[in-house]
Amino acid sequence: MDNQKIDRRTRKTKKILTQALTKLMSEKKINNITVRELTDIADVNRSTFYFYYKDIFDMVEKIETEMLADFDGAFNKFAKEAPTHDNLLSFFLYLFGFAQNNAEICKILLGSDGDYAFIEKLKETIRQYPHTIPTSYSETKAHYYIPFIISGCIGTIQQWLNDDMKVSPKEMAAIIIEML
């Protein structure tokens, strides 16, 4: 029971710190955010912050790594199944739901002032899985097919976030499947 409490407290503290960081990153560049400022907004001690993170950049990197791991886990699960319409719909529904549940940090990481390295890591995560390329495609066309699809999907998510997610995740999943 004690481990559960500690684990719950840890998750709660990290969530509060992440919310404070998200708020600050929406107002200014990461280079201008101090640990003191972050911990003041989060209402936690600086020593608590340093228990989990080396600095602000380490915190952002750990948040990104966790998000990529969550995405990778979901993508891995869906990649094992045959690419039917229903499976694709389930995957994209999960993807848009994930983006919606993490909208504030996704808007920052995928936004115009976002982290280009994060976007590239996301693309690389997707690239590692086998893809179905139409057999009628030439070698050259096939070479450009996957980057086009990946960038299009990420761009669609970015636009949806910029539009404040006015369309439901289910409808977005259907739209993206139709476009694919």
Coordinates of C-alpha atoms in Angstrom, one line a residue:
M1 CA 0.0 0.0 0.0
D2 CA 2.8 2.4 0.8
N3 CA 4.4 1.8 -2.6
Q4 CA 1.1 2.6 -4.3
K5 CA 0.8 5.9 -2.3
I6 CA 4.4 6.9 -3.3
D7 CA 3.8 5.9 -6.9
R8 CA 0.5 7.9 -6.9
R9 CA 2.3 10.9 -5.3
T10 CA 5.1 10.7 -7.8
R11 CA 2.6 10.7 -10.7
K12 CA 0.7 13.6 -9.2
T13 CA 3.8 15.6 -8.6
K14 CA 5.1 15.0 -12.2
K15 CA 1.7 15.8 -13.6
I16 CA 1.6 19.2 -11.7
L17 CA 5.1 20.0 -12.9
T18 CA 4.2 19.1 -16.5
Q19 CA 1.1 21.3 -16.3
A20 CA 3.2 24.2 -15.0
L21 CA 5.8 23.6 -17.7
T22 CA 3.1 23.5 -20.4
K23 CA 1.7 26.8 -19.1
L24 CA 5.1 28.4 -19.2
M25 CA 6.0 27.0 -22.6
S26 CA 2.8 28.4 -24.0
E27 CA 4.0 31.9 -22.8
K28 CA 7.7 31.8 -23.6
K29 CA 10.6 30.0 -25.1
I30 CA 12.0 27.1 -23.1
N31 CA 15.4 28.8 -22.8
N32 CA 13.8 31.5 -20.8
I33 CA 12.1 29.2 -18.2
T34 CA 13.8 28.8 -14.9
V35 CA 13.4 26.0 -12.4
R36 CA 12.4 28.5 -9.7
E37 CA 9.7 29.9 -11.9
L38 CA 8.4 26.4 -12.7
T39 CA 8.4 25.2 -9.1
D40 CA 6.7 28.4 -8.0
I41 CA 3.8 27.9 -10.4
A42 CA 3.6 24.2 -9.6
D43 CA 3.9 25.0 -5.8
V44 CA 6.6 22.3 -5.2
N45 CA 10.0 22.6 -3.7
R46 CA 13.0 23.0 -6.1
S47 CA 14.5 19.9 -4.4
T48 CA 11.5 17.9 -5.5
F49 CA 12.0 19.1 -9.1
Y50 CA 15.7 18.1 -8.9
F51 CA 14.8 14.7 -7.5
Y52 CA 13.1 13.9 -10.8
Y53 CA 14.9 16.1 -13.4
K54 CA 18.4 17.6 -14.0
D55 CA 17.0 20.8 -15.5
I56 CA 14.1 22.0 -17.7
F57 CA 15.6 20.5 -20.9
D58 CA 15.8 17.1 -19.1
M59 CA 12.2 17.4 -18.1
V60 CA 11.1 18.1 -21.6
E61 CA 13.1 15.2 -23.0
K62 CA 11.6 12.8 -20.4
I63 CA 8.1 14.0 -21.3
E64 CA 8.8 13.5 -25.0
T65 CA 10.3 10.1 -24.4
E66 CA 7.3 9.0 -22.4
M67 CA 4.9 10.3 -25.1
L68 CA 6.9 8.5 -27.8
A69 CA 6.9 5.3 -25.7
D70 CA 3.1 5.5 -25.3
F71 CA 2.7 6.1 -29.0
D72 CA 5.1 3.3 -29.9
G73 CA 3.2 0.8 -27.6
A74 CA 0.0 1.6 -29.3
F75 CA 1.5 1.6 -32.8
N76 CA 3.2 -1.7 -32.0
K77 CA -0.2 -3.2 -30.9
F78 CA -2.0 -2.1 -34.1
A79 CA 1.0 -2.9 -36.4
K80 CA 0.6 -6.6 -35.4
E81 CA -2.9 -6.7 -36.7
A82 CA -3.9 -6.9 -40.4
P83 CA -4.4 -3.4 -41.8
T84 CA -8.2 -3.6 -42.1
H85 CA -10.5 -0.6 -42.1
D86 CA -11.6 -1.3 -38.6
N87 CA -8.0 -1.7 -37.3
L88 CA -7.0 1.5 -38.9
L89 CA -10.0 3.3 -37.5
S90 CA -9.2 2.0 -34.0
F91 CA -5.6 3.1 -34.3
F92 CA -6.4 6.6 -35.6
L93 CA -9.1 6.9 -33.0
Y94 CA -6.5 6.1 -30.3
L95 CA -4.1 8.5 -31.9
F96 CA -6.5 11.4 -32.0
G97 CA -7.8 10.6 -28.5
F98 CA -4.2 10.6 -27.2
A99 CA -3.6 14.0 -28.8
Q100 CA -6.8 15.3 -27.3
N101 CA -6.0 14.0 -23.8
N102 CA -2.6 15.6 -24.0
A103 CA -3.6 18.6 -26.1
E104 CA -1.7 21.3 -24.3
I105 CA 1.7 19.6 -24.5
C106 CA 1.0 18.3 -28.0
K107 CA 0.2 21.8 -29.2
I108 CA 3.5 23.0 -27.9
L109 CA 5.6 20.1 -29.1
L110 CA 4.0 19.9 -32.5
G111 CA 3.3 23.6 -32.9
S112 CA 5.1 26.3 -34.9
D113 CA 7.6 26.9 -32.1
G114 CA 7.6 23.2 -31.2
D115 CA 10.4 20.8 -31.0
Y116 CA 11.6 19.8 -34.4
A117 CA 13.7 17.0 -32.9
F118 CA 10.5 15.5 -31.3
I119 CA 8.7 15.5 -34.6
E120 CA 11.6 13.8 -36.3
K121 CA 11.7 11.2 -33.5
L122 CA 7.9 10.7 -33.9
K123 CA 8.4 10.1 -37.7
E124 CA 11.2 7.7 -37.0
T125 CA 9.1 5.8 -34.5
I126 CA 6.5 5.3 -37.3
R127 CA 9.1 4.5 -39.9
Q128 CA 10.4 1.5 -38.0
Y129 CA 7.2 -0.5 -38.6
P130 CA 6.5 -2.4 -41.8
H131 CA 4.2 -0.5 -44.2
T132 CA 2.1 -1.7 -47.0
I133 CA 3.0 0.1 -50.2
P134 CA 0.9 -0.5 -53.3
T135 CA 2.6 -3.1 -55.6
S136 CA 1.9 -0.9 -58.6
Y137 CA 4.3 1.8 -57.4
S138 CA 7.7 2.2 -59.0
E139 CA 10.8 2.0 -56.7
T140 CA 11.1 5.8 -56.8
K141 CA 7.4 6.4 -56.0
A142 CA 7.5 3.7 -53.2
H143 CA 10.6 5.5 -51.7
Y144 CA 8.6 8.7 -51.2
Y145 CA 5.3 7.1 -50.3
I146 CA 5.9 6.5 -46.6
P147 CA 7.5 9.9 -45.7
F148 CA 4.5 11.5 -47.5
I149 CA 1.9 9.5 -45.5
I150 CA 3.7 10.1 -42.2
S151 CA 4.1 13.9 -42.7
G152 CA 0.5 14.1 -43.9
C153 CA -0.8 12.4 -40.8
I154 CA 1.3 14.6 -38.5
G155 CA 0.3 17.7 -40.4
T156 CA -3.4 16.7 -40.0
I157 CA -3.0 16.3 -36.3
Q158 CA -1.2 19.7 -36.1
Q159 CA -4.0 21.4 -38.0
W160 CA -6.6 19.7 -35.8
L161 CA -4.8 20.9 -32.6
N162 CA -4.5 24.4 -34.1
D163 CA -8.2 24.4 -34.8
D164 CA -8.8 23.6 -31.1
M165 CA -10.1 20.1 -31.9
K166 CA -13.5 21.2 -33.1
V167 CA -14.0 17.9 -34.9
S168 CA -14.3 14.7 -32.7
P169 CA -11.5 12.2 -32.7
K170 CA -13.8 9.6 -34.2
E171 CA -14.6 11.9 -37.1
M172 CA -10.9 12.8 -37.6
A173 CA -10.0 9.1 -37.7
A174 CA -12.6 8.6 -40.4
I175 CA -11.3 11.6 -42.3
I176 CA -7.7 10.5 -42.2
I177 CA -8.6 7.0 -43.3
E178 CA -10.6 8.3 -46.2
M179 CA -7.6 10.5 -47.2
L180 CA -5.2 7.6 -47.0

